Short mmCIF file of C-alpha atoms in Angstrom, two decimals:
data_model
loop_
_atom_site.label_atom_id
_atom_site.label_comp_id
_atom_site.label_asym_id
_atom_site.label_seq_id
_atom_site.Cartn_x
_atom_site.Cartn_y
_atom_site.Cartn_z
CA MET T 25 -44.35 -99.43 -137.33
CA LYS T 26 -45.39 -98.46 -140.86
CA LYS T 27 -44.99 -94.93 -142.13
CA ALA T 28 -48.30 -93.09 -142.54
CA ALA T 29 -47.64 -92.66 -146.27
CA ASP T 30 -47.32 -96.44 -146.66
CA VAL T 31 -50.58 -96.98 -144.78
CA LEU T 32 -52.39 -94.59 -147.13
CA THR T 33 -50.97 -96.39 -150.16
CA GLU T 34 -52.28 -99.73 -148.88
CA LEU T 35 -55.72 -98.24 -148.23
CA ALA T 36 -56.05 -97.38 -151.93
CA ARG T 37 -54.89 -100.78 -153.20
CA PRO T 38 -57.74 -103.08 -154.39
CA SER T 39 -57.61 -106.66 -153.17
CA ASN T 40 -59.46 -109.88 -153.89
CA VAL T 41 -62.07 -110.77 -151.30
CA ALA T 42 -63.15 -114.40 -150.94
CA THR T 43 -66.91 -114.99 -151.13
CA HIS T 44 -68.99 -118.06 -150.39
CA SER T 45 -72.58 -118.77 -151.36
CA SER T 46 -73.73 -122.30 -152.14
CA MET T 47 -76.43 -124.88 -151.48
CA ALA T 48 -74.08 -126.44 -148.93
CA LEU T 49 -74.04 -123.11 -147.10
CA VAL T 50 -77.85 -123.05 -147.16
CA GLY T 51 -77.91 -126.51 -145.58
CA SER T 52 -75.41 -125.50 -142.88
CA VAL T 53 -77.42 -122.38 -142.02
CA ASP T 54 -80.67 -124.36 -141.85
CA ALA T 55 -78.99 -126.84 -139.51
CA ALA T 56 -77.66 -124.01 -137.33
CA GLY T 57 -81.18 -122.53 -137.10
CA ALA T 58 -82.66 -125.90 -136.12
CA ALA T 59 -80.01 -126.36 -133.42
CA GLU T 60 -80.74 -122.91 -132.02
CA ASP T 61 -84.48 -123.61 -131.96
CA LYS T 62 -83.84 -126.84 -130.06
CA LYS T 63 -81.92 -124.88 -127.41
CA ARG T 64 -84.76 -122.37 -127.21
CA GLN T 65 -87.28 -125.17 -126.78
CA GLU T 66 -85.24 -126.57 -123.87
CA LYS T 67 -85.48 -123.12 -122.29
CA GLU T 68 -89.24 -123.07 -122.99
CA LEU T 69 -88.84 -120.25 -125.52
CA ASP T 70 -90.67 -120.04 -128.84
CA ALA T 71 -88.79 -120.94 -131.99
CA LEU T 72 -87.70 -117.90 -134.02
CA ARG T 73 -89.53 -117.06 -137.21
CA ARG T 74 -86.84 -117.09 -139.88
CA LYS T 75 -86.81 -116.26 -143.56
CA PRO T 76 -88.00 -119.39 -145.35
CA LYS T 77 -86.10 -120.81 -148.32
CA LEU T 78 -82.81 -118.97 -148.20
CA GLN T 79 -80.93 -119.44 -151.47
CA ALA T 80 -77.39 -119.17 -152.78
CA ILE T 81 -76.53 -115.96 -154.62
CA PRO T 82 -75.37 -116.58 -158.21
CA THR T 83 -71.61 -116.48 -158.76
CA ARG T 84 -71.99 -113.77 -161.40
CA GLU T 85 -73.27 -111.43 -158.67
CA ILE T 86 -70.78 -112.12 -155.88
CA GLY T 87 -67.70 -113.15 -157.86
CA SER T 88 -64.82 -110.84 -158.77
CA PHE T 89 -65.21 -108.73 -155.64
CA GLN T 90 -62.10 -106.53 -155.46
CA PRO T 91 -62.64 -103.46 -153.27
CA ALA T 92 -59.92 -101.25 -151.86
CA PRO T 93 -59.91 -101.15 -148.03
CA TRP T 94 -60.68 -97.43 -148.27
CA ASP T 95 -63.87 -98.17 -150.23
CA VAL T 96 -64.97 -100.58 -147.49
CA LEU T 97 -64.31 -97.95 -144.80
CA HIS T 98 -66.27 -95.39 -146.85
CA THR T 99 -69.21 -97.80 -147.01
CA LEU T 100 -69.02 -98.33 -143.23
CA ALA T 101 -68.76 -94.60 -142.56
CA ARG T 102 -71.82 -93.79 -144.71
CA ALA T 103 -73.81 -96.59 -143.07
CA VAL T 104 -73.29 -95.38 -139.49
CA ALA T 105 -73.56 -91.61 -140.01
CA LEU T 106 -76.99 -91.70 -138.30
CA ALA T 107 -76.15 -94.49 -135.86
CA ARG T 108 -76.39 -92.49 -132.60
CA ARG T 109 -74.28 -95.11 -130.85
CA GLY T 110 -71.54 -92.98 -129.30
CA ALA T 111 -71.07 -89.64 -127.60
CA GLY T 112 -71.31 -87.91 -130.96
CA ARG T 113 -75.06 -88.61 -130.93
CA GLY T 114 -75.08 -88.98 -134.69
CA LEU T 115 -73.05 -85.83 -135.44
CA ALA T 116 -69.72 -87.52 -136.17
CA GLU T 117 -70.27 -91.26 -135.85
CA HIS T 118 -68.72 -91.90 -139.24
CA TRP T 119 -65.22 -90.93 -138.09
CA GLY T 120 -65.18 -94.17 -136.10
CA SER T 121 -64.44 -96.01 -139.35
CA LEU T 122 -60.96 -94.47 -139.36
CA LYS T 123 -59.82 -96.66 -136.48
CA TYR T 124 -59.62 -99.49 -139.02
CA SER T 125 -57.20 -97.62 -141.30
CA GLN T 126 -54.48 -100.19 -140.50
CA ALA T 127 -56.66 -103.24 -139.88
CA LEU T 128 -56.61 -104.72 -143.40
CA THR T 129 -53.94 -105.76 -145.86
CA GLY T 130 -53.79 -107.42 -149.26
CA GLY T 131 -53.05 -106.48 -152.84
CA SER T 132 -54.13 -107.05 -156.43
CA ASP T 133 -52.43 -110.47 -156.44
CA ALA T 134 -53.60 -111.51 -152.96
CA TYR T 135 -56.71 -111.98 -150.84
CA MET T 136 -57.61 -109.37 -148.25
CA LYS T 137 -56.96 -110.34 -144.64
CA LEU T 138 -56.36 -108.82 -141.24
CA SER T 139 -53.07 -106.98 -140.88
CA ALA T 140 -50.79 -107.36 -137.87
CA GLU T 141 -52.63 -104.48 -136.17
CA GLY T 142 -56.00 -105.97 -137.10
CA ARG T 143 -54.99 -109.28 -135.56
CA GLU T 144 -53.81 -107.54 -132.39
CA ASN T 145 -57.06 -105.58 -132.11
CA ALA T 146 -59.00 -108.81 -132.54
CA ASP T 147 -57.58 -109.97 -129.21
CA TYR T 148 -58.90 -106.93 -127.34
CA TYR T 149 -61.86 -105.56 -129.33
CA LYS T 150 -63.04 -108.73 -131.02
CA ALA T 151 -66.78 -108.05 -131.02
CA LEU T 152 -66.55 -104.40 -132.02
CA GLN T 153 -64.02 -104.84 -134.84
CA SER T 154 -65.69 -107.85 -136.40
CA ASP T 155 -69.14 -106.26 -136.12
CA GLU T 156 -68.18 -102.97 -137.76
CA LEU T 157 -65.98 -104.46 -140.47
CA GLY T 158 -68.79 -106.94 -141.08
CA ILE T 159 -71.05 -103.97 -141.82
CA GLY T 160 -68.54 -102.48 -144.25
CA PHE T 161 -67.90 -105.68 -146.20
CA GLY T 162 -71.52 -106.89 -146.14
CA LEU T 163 -72.94 -103.62 -147.45
CA ALA T 164 -70.19 -103.25 -150.07
CA MET T 165 -71.10 -106.74 -151.28
CA ALA T 166 -74.83 -105.89 -151.20
CA LYS T 167 -74.26 -102.85 -153.39
CA GLN T 168 -72.37 -104.95 -155.94
CA VAL T 169 -75.06 -107.65 -156.00
CA LEU T 170 -77.94 -105.23 -156.45
CA THR T 171 -76.12 -103.02 -158.96
CA LEU T 172 -75.42 -106.06 -161.14
CA ARG T 173 -78.99 -107.29 -160.68
CA TYR T 174 -80.54 -103.91 -161.51
CA PRO T 175 -77.99 -102.16 -163.78
CA GLN T 176 -80.29 -99.25 -164.73
CA HIS T 177 -81.06 -98.32 -161.12
CA MET T 178 -79.48 -96.59 -158.13
CA VAL T 179 -78.86 -98.42 -154.84
CA SER T 180 -79.24 -96.47 -151.59
CA ILE T 181 -78.37 -97.96 -148.19
CA ILE T 182 -80.51 -96.71 -145.29
CA PRO T 183 -80.22 -97.59 -141.56
CA ALA T 184 -83.34 -99.61 -140.80
CA ASP T 185 -83.89 -98.45 -137.21
CA THR T 186 -83.90 -94.80 -138.28
CA ALA T 187 -86.36 -95.47 -141.10
CA LEU T 188 -88.68 -97.67 -139.04
CA ARG T 189 -88.85 -95.12 -136.21
CA ALA T 190 -90.81 -92.79 -138.48
CA GLY T 191 -93.73 -95.24 -138.23
CA TRP T 192 -93.20 -97.42 -135.18
CA ALA T 193 -91.96 -97.04 -131.60
CA LEU T 194 -89.03 -99.44 -131.38
CA THR T 195 -88.00 -99.04 -127.74
CA SER T 196 -89.39 -97.77 -124.44
CA ARG T 197 -87.82 -94.37 -125.19
CA ASP T 198 -90.04 -93.91 -128.25
CA LYS T 199 -93.55 -92.53 -127.94
CA GLY T 200 -96.31 -94.65 -129.40
CA PRO T 201 -97.44 -98.30 -129.34
CA ARG T 202 -94.12 -100.06 -128.72
CA ALA T 203 -93.10 -102.97 -130.93
CA GLY T 204 -91.17 -104.77 -128.20
CA TYR T 205 -89.48 -107.00 -130.78
CA ARG T 206 -85.69 -106.94 -130.89
CA TYR T 207 -85.32 -108.78 -134.20
CA ARG T 208 -85.17 -106.39 -137.13
CA PRO T 209 -82.75 -105.81 -140.03
CA ARG T 210 -79.97 -103.29 -139.61
CA PHE T 211 -80.29 -101.82 -143.09
CA PHE T 212 -82.55 -101.41 -146.09
CA ALA T 213 -81.33 -101.21 -149.65
CA GLU T 214 -83.62 -99.10 -151.82
CA VAL T 215 -83.20 -99.91 -155.52
CA TRP T 216 -84.75 -97.02 -157.41
CA LYS T 217 -85.13 -95.19 -160.68
CA PRO T 218 -86.96 -91.87 -161.11
CA GLY T 219 -90.58 -92.37 -162.10
CA GLU T 220 -90.68 -96.07 -161.18
CA PRO T 221 -91.64 -97.96 -157.99
CA SER T 222 -88.71 -98.60 -155.66
CA ARG T 223 -87.66 -102.11 -154.65
CA VAL T 224 -86.62 -102.52 -151.02
CA PHE T 225 -84.40 -105.27 -149.58
CA PRO T 226 -84.03 -105.77 -145.81
CA ILE T 227 -80.35 -106.51 -145.08
CA GLU T 228 -78.62 -107.98 -142.05
CA THR T 229 -74.82 -107.95 -141.82
CA LYS T 230 -72.68 -109.64 -139.19
CA GLY T 231 -68.99 -110.43 -138.68
CA ASN T 232 -66.78 -112.66 -136.57
CA HIS T 233 -63.13 -113.44 -135.87
CA SER T 234 -63.84 -117.16 -135.54
CA ASN T 235 -64.66 -119.58 -138.35
CA ALA T 236 -67.26 -120.72 -140.88
CA THR T 237 -69.32 -122.47 -138.18
CA THR T 238 -69.79 -119.15 -136.41
CA SER T 239 -70.84 -117.60 -139.73
CA HIS T 240 -73.48 -120.31 -140.10
CA ASP T 241 -74.90 -119.36 -136.70
CA GLN T 242 -74.79 -115.67 -137.63
CA LEU T 243 -76.61 -116.21 -140.91
CA ALA T 244 -79.30 -118.23 -139.13
CA SER T 245 -79.75 -115.33 -136.72
CA ALA T 246 -79.67 -112.82 -139.58
CA SER T 247 -82.52 -114.70 -141.23
CA ALA T 248 -84.71 -113.93 -138.20
CA HIS T 249 -83.79 -110.24 -138.39
CA VAL T 250 -84.72 -109.74 -142.05
CA GLU T 251 -87.94 -111.73 -141.58
CA ALA T 252 -89.15 -109.04 -139.16
CA VAL T 253 -90.04 -106.62 -141.96
CA HIS T 254 -92.60 -107.48 -144.63
CA ILE T 255 -93.29 -105.13 -147.53
CA GLY T 256 -96.48 -106.23 -149.22
CA SER T 257 -97.67 -109.84 -149.05
CA TRP T 258 -96.69 -112.40 -146.44
CA ASN T 259 -93.19 -113.85 -146.95
CA GLU T 260 -92.66 -112.27 -150.35
CA THR T 261 -90.09 -109.62 -149.40
CA PRO T 262 -86.64 -110.23 -150.95
CA SER T 263 -83.75 -110.01 -148.48
CA LEU T 264 -79.97 -110.32 -148.20
CA VAL T 265 -77.94 -111.72 -145.29
CA PHE T 266 -74.16 -111.60 -144.83
CA SER T 267 -71.59 -112.87 -142.35
CA THR T 268 -67.97 -111.82 -142.84
CA GLU T 269 -65.45 -114.26 -141.40
CA LEU T 270 -62.29 -112.36 -140.36
CA PRO T 271 -59.94 -115.07 -139.05
CA VAL T 272 -56.76 -114.13 -137.22
CA GLU T 273 -54.89 -116.26 -139.76
CA GLY T 274 -55.84 -116.51 -143.43
CA PRO T 275 -58.02 -114.50 -145.81
CA LEU T 276 -61.38 -113.07 -144.82
CA THR T 277 -64.49 -114.58 -146.43
CA ILE T 278 -67.94 -113.08 -146.97
CA HIS T 279 -70.65 -115.72 -146.57
CA ALA T 280 -73.82 -114.55 -148.33
CA LEU T 281 -77.36 -115.78 -148.95
CA HIS T 282 -80.58 -114.22 -150.19
CA ALA T 283 -84.30 -114.78 -150.10
CA ALA T 284 -86.25 -114.27 -153.30
CA GLY T 285 -89.71 -112.71 -153.38
CA GLY T 286 -92.09 -110.91 -155.66
CA GLU T 287 -92.88 -108.09 -153.24
CA GLY T 288 -90.78 -105.33 -151.67
CA ARG T 289 -92.01 -102.84 -154.28
CA LEU T 290 -93.19 -99.41 -153.15
CA HIS T 291 -95.88 -98.44 -155.60
CA HIS T 292 -97.20 -94.91 -155.97
CA SER T 293 -100.68 -94.50 -154.53
CA ALA T 294 -103.24 -92.66 -156.68
CA GLU T 295 -104.00 -90.03 -154.03
CA ASN T 296 -100.30 -89.30 -153.33
CA ALA T 297 -98.84 -89.80 -156.81
CA GLY T 298 -97.95 -86.12 -157.10
CA LYS T 299 -96.53 -85.69 -153.58
CA SER T 300 -92.93 -84.53 -153.75
CA LEU T 301 -90.13 -86.06 -151.70
CA ASN T 302 -89.24 -82.48 -150.77
CA TYR T 303 -92.11 -82.34 -148.26
CA PHE T 304 -91.58 -83.06 -144.57
CA VAL T 305 -92.60 -86.37 -143.04
CA GLU T 306 -94.41 -86.56 -139.71
CA ASP T 307 -94.13 -89.43 -137.23
CA GLU T 308 -96.83 -92.08 -137.64
CA ASN T 309 -98.02 -94.43 -134.90
CA PHE T 310 -98.64 -97.75 -136.59
CA PHE T 311 -99.44 -100.74 -134.44
CA PRO T 312 -96.65 -103.32 -134.82
CA GLY T 313 -97.29 -106.77 -136.20
CA ILE T 314 -97.31 -108.63 -139.50
CA GLN T 315 -100.64 -110.00 -140.68
CA PRO T 316 -100.40 -113.58 -142.02
CA PRO T 317 -102.84 -114.61 -144.79
CA THR T 318 -106.22 -115.90 -143.68
CA LYS T 319 -106.95 -119.62 -143.53
CA GLY T 320 -110.37 -119.99 -145.01
CA ASP T 321 -112.56 -117.62 -143.02
CA LYS T 322 -110.18 -117.52 -140.07
CA VAL T 323 -108.09 -114.38 -139.51
CA LEU T 324 -104.81 -115.40 -137.89
CA GLN T 325 -103.13 -113.51 -135.08
CA LYS T 326 -100.45 -111.02 -136.11
CA GLU T 327 -96.83 -112.10 -135.89
CA PRO T 328 -94.21 -109.83 -134.27
CA GLY T 329 -92.57 -107.43 -136.67
CA PHE T 330 -93.25 -104.51 -139.00
CA HIS T 331 -95.62 -104.62 -141.95
CA VAL T 332 -95.45 -102.05 -144.75
CA THR T 333 -98.88 -102.67 -146.21
CA PRO T 334 -99.93 -101.28 -149.63
CA GLU T 335 -101.50 -98.11 -148.19
CA ARG T 336 -98.14 -97.35 -146.53
CA HIS T 337 -96.00 -97.84 -149.66
CA GLU T 338 -95.88 -94.18 -150.70
CA TRP T 339 -95.21 -93.08 -147.12
CA PHE T 340 -92.35 -95.57 -146.71
CA ARG T 341 -90.76 -94.55 -150.02
CA HIS T 342 -90.89 -90.96 -148.78
CA VAL T 343 -89.28 -91.92 -145.46
CA LEU T 344 -86.47 -93.90 -147.11
CA ALA T 345 -85.57 -91.08 -149.51
CA ARG T 346 -85.46 -88.45 -146.79
CA THR T 347 -83.59 -90.68 -144.32
CA SER T 348 -81.00 -91.33 -147.02
CA ALA T 349 -80.67 -87.57 -147.55
CA ALA T 350 -80.19 -87.11 -143.79
CA GLY T 351 -77.35 -89.62 -143.83
CA LEU T 352 -75.60 -87.65 -146.57
CA THR T 353 -75.89 -84.26 -144.88
CA ALA T 354 -74.70 -85.79 -141.58
CA PHE T 355 -71.76 -87.35 -143.43
CA ALA T 356 -70.90 -83.87 -144.73
CA GLY T 357 -71.04 -82.49 -141.17
CA ASP T 358 -74.08 -80.23 -141.62
CA SER T 359 -76.36 -80.77 -138.63
CA ALA T 360 -78.68 -77.90 -139.60
CA ALA T 361 -79.34 -79.47 -143.00
CA THR T 362 -79.86 -82.89 -141.40
CA VAL T 363 -82.61 -81.75 -139.00
CA GLN T 364 -85.08 -81.04 -141.83
CA TYR T 365 -85.00 -84.67 -142.99
CA LEU T 366 -85.69 -86.45 -139.70
CA THR T 367 -88.82 -86.69 -137.61
CA LYS T 368 -88.69 -86.17 -133.86
CA ARG T 369 -88.72 -89.90 -133.15
CA GLN T 370 -86.03 -90.49 -135.78
CA GLY T 371 -83.72 -88.30 -133.74
CA SER T 372 -83.79 -84.80 -135.21
CA ARG T 373 -82.98 -83.45 -131.72
CA HIS T 374 -79.59 -85.18 -131.85
CA PHE T 375 -78.56 -82.72 -134.56
CA THR T 376 -79.38 -79.57 -132.60
CA GLY T 377 -77.77 -77.87 -129.64
CA PHE T 378 -74.87 -79.09 -127.50
CA ALA T 379 -72.43 -81.75 -128.68
CA HIS T 380 -69.66 -83.37 -126.66
CA ALA T 381 -66.09 -82.19 -127.12
CA ALA T 382 -64.31 -83.82 -130.08
CA ALA T 383 -67.57 -85.43 -131.16
CA ALA T 384 -69.22 -82.78 -133.32
CA SER T 385 -68.52 -82.13 -136.97
CA VAL T 386 -68.97 -78.89 -138.87
CA GLN T 387 -69.58 -78.45 -142.59
CA ASP T 388 -66.95 -75.83 -143.38
CA ALA T 389 -64.38 -77.58 -145.58
CA HIS T 390 -64.02 -77.42 -149.37
CA GLU T 391 -61.81 -79.72 -151.41
CA GLU T 392 -61.24 -80.62 -155.05
CA LEU T 393 -60.82 -84.37 -155.40
CA LEU T 394 -60.30 -86.18 -158.70
CA GLY T 395 -61.36 -83.00 -160.48
CA ILE T 396 -64.67 -82.57 -158.58
CA GLN T 397 -65.53 -79.87 -156.04
CA PHE T 398 -66.78 -81.23 -152.71
CA VAL T 399 -68.04 -79.59 -149.54
CA GLY T 400 -67.96 -81.33 -146.18
CA THR T 401 -66.09 -81.66 -142.92
CA ASP T 402 -62.57 -82.66 -141.89
CA HIS T 403 -60.89 -84.46 -139.04
CA VAL T 404 -57.21 -84.26 -138.05
CA PHE T 405 -55.52 -87.00 -136.03
CA ARG T 406 -52.22 -88.86 -135.72
CA LEU T 407 -51.50 -92.05 -137.62
CA ASN T 408 -48.31 -93.67 -136.28
CA ARG T 409 -47.18 -90.29 -134.89
CA THR T 410 -47.81 -88.52 -138.21
CA ARG T 411 -50.56 -85.91 -138.49
CA VAL T 412 -53.11 -86.86 -141.12
CA GLU T 413 -56.33 -85.25 -142.32
CA ALA T 414 -59.53 -87.04 -143.29
CA PHE T 415 -62.25 -85.35 -145.32
CA SER T 416 -65.85 -86.48 -145.83
CA GLY T 417 -68.34 -84.65 -147.97
CA VAL T 418 -70.72 -84.45 -150.90
CA SER T 419 -70.28 -83.04 -154.39
CA LYS T 420 -70.82 -79.28 -154.09
CA ASP T 421 -73.69 -78.92 -156.55
CA LEU T 422 -75.52 -81.94 -155.13
CA PHE T 423 -75.02 -80.76 -151.57
CA HIS T 424 -76.70 -77.43 -152.39
CA HIS T 425 -79.82 -79.37 -153.41
CA LEU T 426 -79.79 -81.33 -150.14
CA GLU T 427 -79.10 -78.23 -148.08
CA ALA T 428 -82.13 -76.54 -149.64
CA GLY T 429 -84.39 -79.59 -149.17
CA ARG T 430 -84.54 -80.43 -152.90
CA VAL T 431 -84.52 -84.22 -152.61
CA GLU T 432 -86.31 -84.76 -155.93
CA GLN T 433 -83.73 -82.72 -157.84
CA TYR T 434 -80.86 -84.41 -156.02
CA ARG T 435 -82.15 -87.89 -156.93
CA ARG T 436 -82.73 -86.98 -160.56
CA GLU T 437 -79.19 -85.65 -160.90
CA ILE T 438 -77.38 -88.55 -159.22
CA TYR T 439 -79.36 -90.96 -161.37
CA VAL T 440 -78.15 -89.22 -164.54
CA ARG T 441 -74.56 -89.18 -163.22
CA ARG T 442 -74.55 -92.70 -161.76
CA ASP T 443 -71.92 -94.05 -164.20
CA ALA T 444 -69.88 -90.84 -164.57
CA TRP T 445 -68.05 -90.77 -161.22
CA PRO T 446 -64.28 -91.42 -161.15
CA VAL T 447 -63.26 -94.94 -160.16
CA ASP T 448 -59.68 -94.04 -159.20
CA THR T 449 -58.75 -94.77 -155.58
CA TRP T 450 -55.83 -92.30 -155.38
CA ASP T 451 -55.57 -88.57 -156.08
CA SER T 452 -51.95 -87.54 -156.70
CA LYS T 453 -52.74 -83.86 -156.20
CA TRP T 454 -54.46 -84.59 -152.86
CA ARG T 455 -51.73 -87.16 -152.11
CA GLY T 456 -53.94 -89.79 -150.57
CA PRO T 457 -56.70 -92.39 -151.00
CA VAL T 458 -60.06 -91.18 -152.30
CA SER T 459 -63.36 -93.07 -152.49
CA ILE T 460 -66.33 -91.59 -154.38
CA CYS T 461 -69.73 -93.30 -154.28
CA PRO T 462 -72.52 -92.95 -156.87
CA ASP T 463 -74.57 -91.04 -154.27
CA GLY T 464 -72.07 -88.17 -154.61
CA SER T 465 -70.31 -88.74 -151.28
CA VAL T 466 -66.55 -88.86 -150.84
CA LEU T 467 -64.09 -90.01 -148.17
CA ALA T 468 -60.41 -89.01 -148.50
CA MET T 469 -57.31 -88.94 -146.33
CA ARG T 470 -53.78 -87.45 -146.65
CA VAL T 471 -50.65 -86.72 -144.66
CA LEU T 472 -50.54 -83.12 -143.42
CA THR T 473 -47.39 -81.28 -144.51
#
């Protein structure tokens, strides 16, 4: 059994991560999709509508991927802060990432792989571990790709279900005309710069403890999920799909593809050009469906999915910005600040009132990490019999903007500071791993003395 201090040291150590994106992968994914459609046909089910013309991602965008395990867990924690999957009901979902503190191993001269504990967990919690680590690695890779592609922009990751619920009823529990379509992306990446239209990428991330063949199947399925959201014209929304292969033996590999497209831009509408992101958003009740282009004079029937048409661009940009802000305040443990950013259907009620024991988080902690003051919440638990403390939060000055509902000011400031954040993964004064993201969030852990 490793000492807790050794575990923390490994969490801060960057490792090489193998990536795979090629025309051969495109062919394998297309073949996997065709095989799945044949099975569906035998069951008298319709073929799935998948993203056409998936492409390999250039090596310059996916190569040299060397995250520390702690950075991957930070990405996972931020992504699920609004997940509402467990008893925490969205109040402390992000602490679930800590169960993978000993799941990964590697080093600067090695490729990252499952540790002995990660391999053991794969035998008992295969689906959960591969799914959640797949989210962490896929989104970390997505952020690298988009940051390299758009170097003068910020990249925000937003849970797609939470964002879509502001306009559509996704399940029978939601009020409004129900979509009834289970294929949709898990995340959106908003690529933005103050004063310019945003660019939005639907993202689907998956993971498995099997092999490359399983990743081919997962990418074929992921293609159907990202195809379910169109922003602008038919089949012109750029997308990213990932499947992380976490074998019990050997290095993990991120298989990645993308779909190009000239749309996905959220333009400002003339009548709402001056509307601030600080204003509340109300639930809309859009009818689901994506409108294909007409054939001559014939208007085709809508396809299942969600269509952000031009008149909805400004509204959707507003929703994405405020949902992203909600994820940050939830990550910092402030349920009262989170409520203001979510509509009723998005789950604002989950951040009010009663919370289950050991599931709530409270914004009452202050820490200085790598020379920056942060406010947030903490969590104490035992790691191999040693008491350790984890801290999640947001830079103090930025959090005050979010707490007061000043989304515009927050976004302007993080854009200016996007390249100024520390890149160190260890704070000697804190005595533990530290991960700071360009959005101003931080995740840190140390041994309690």
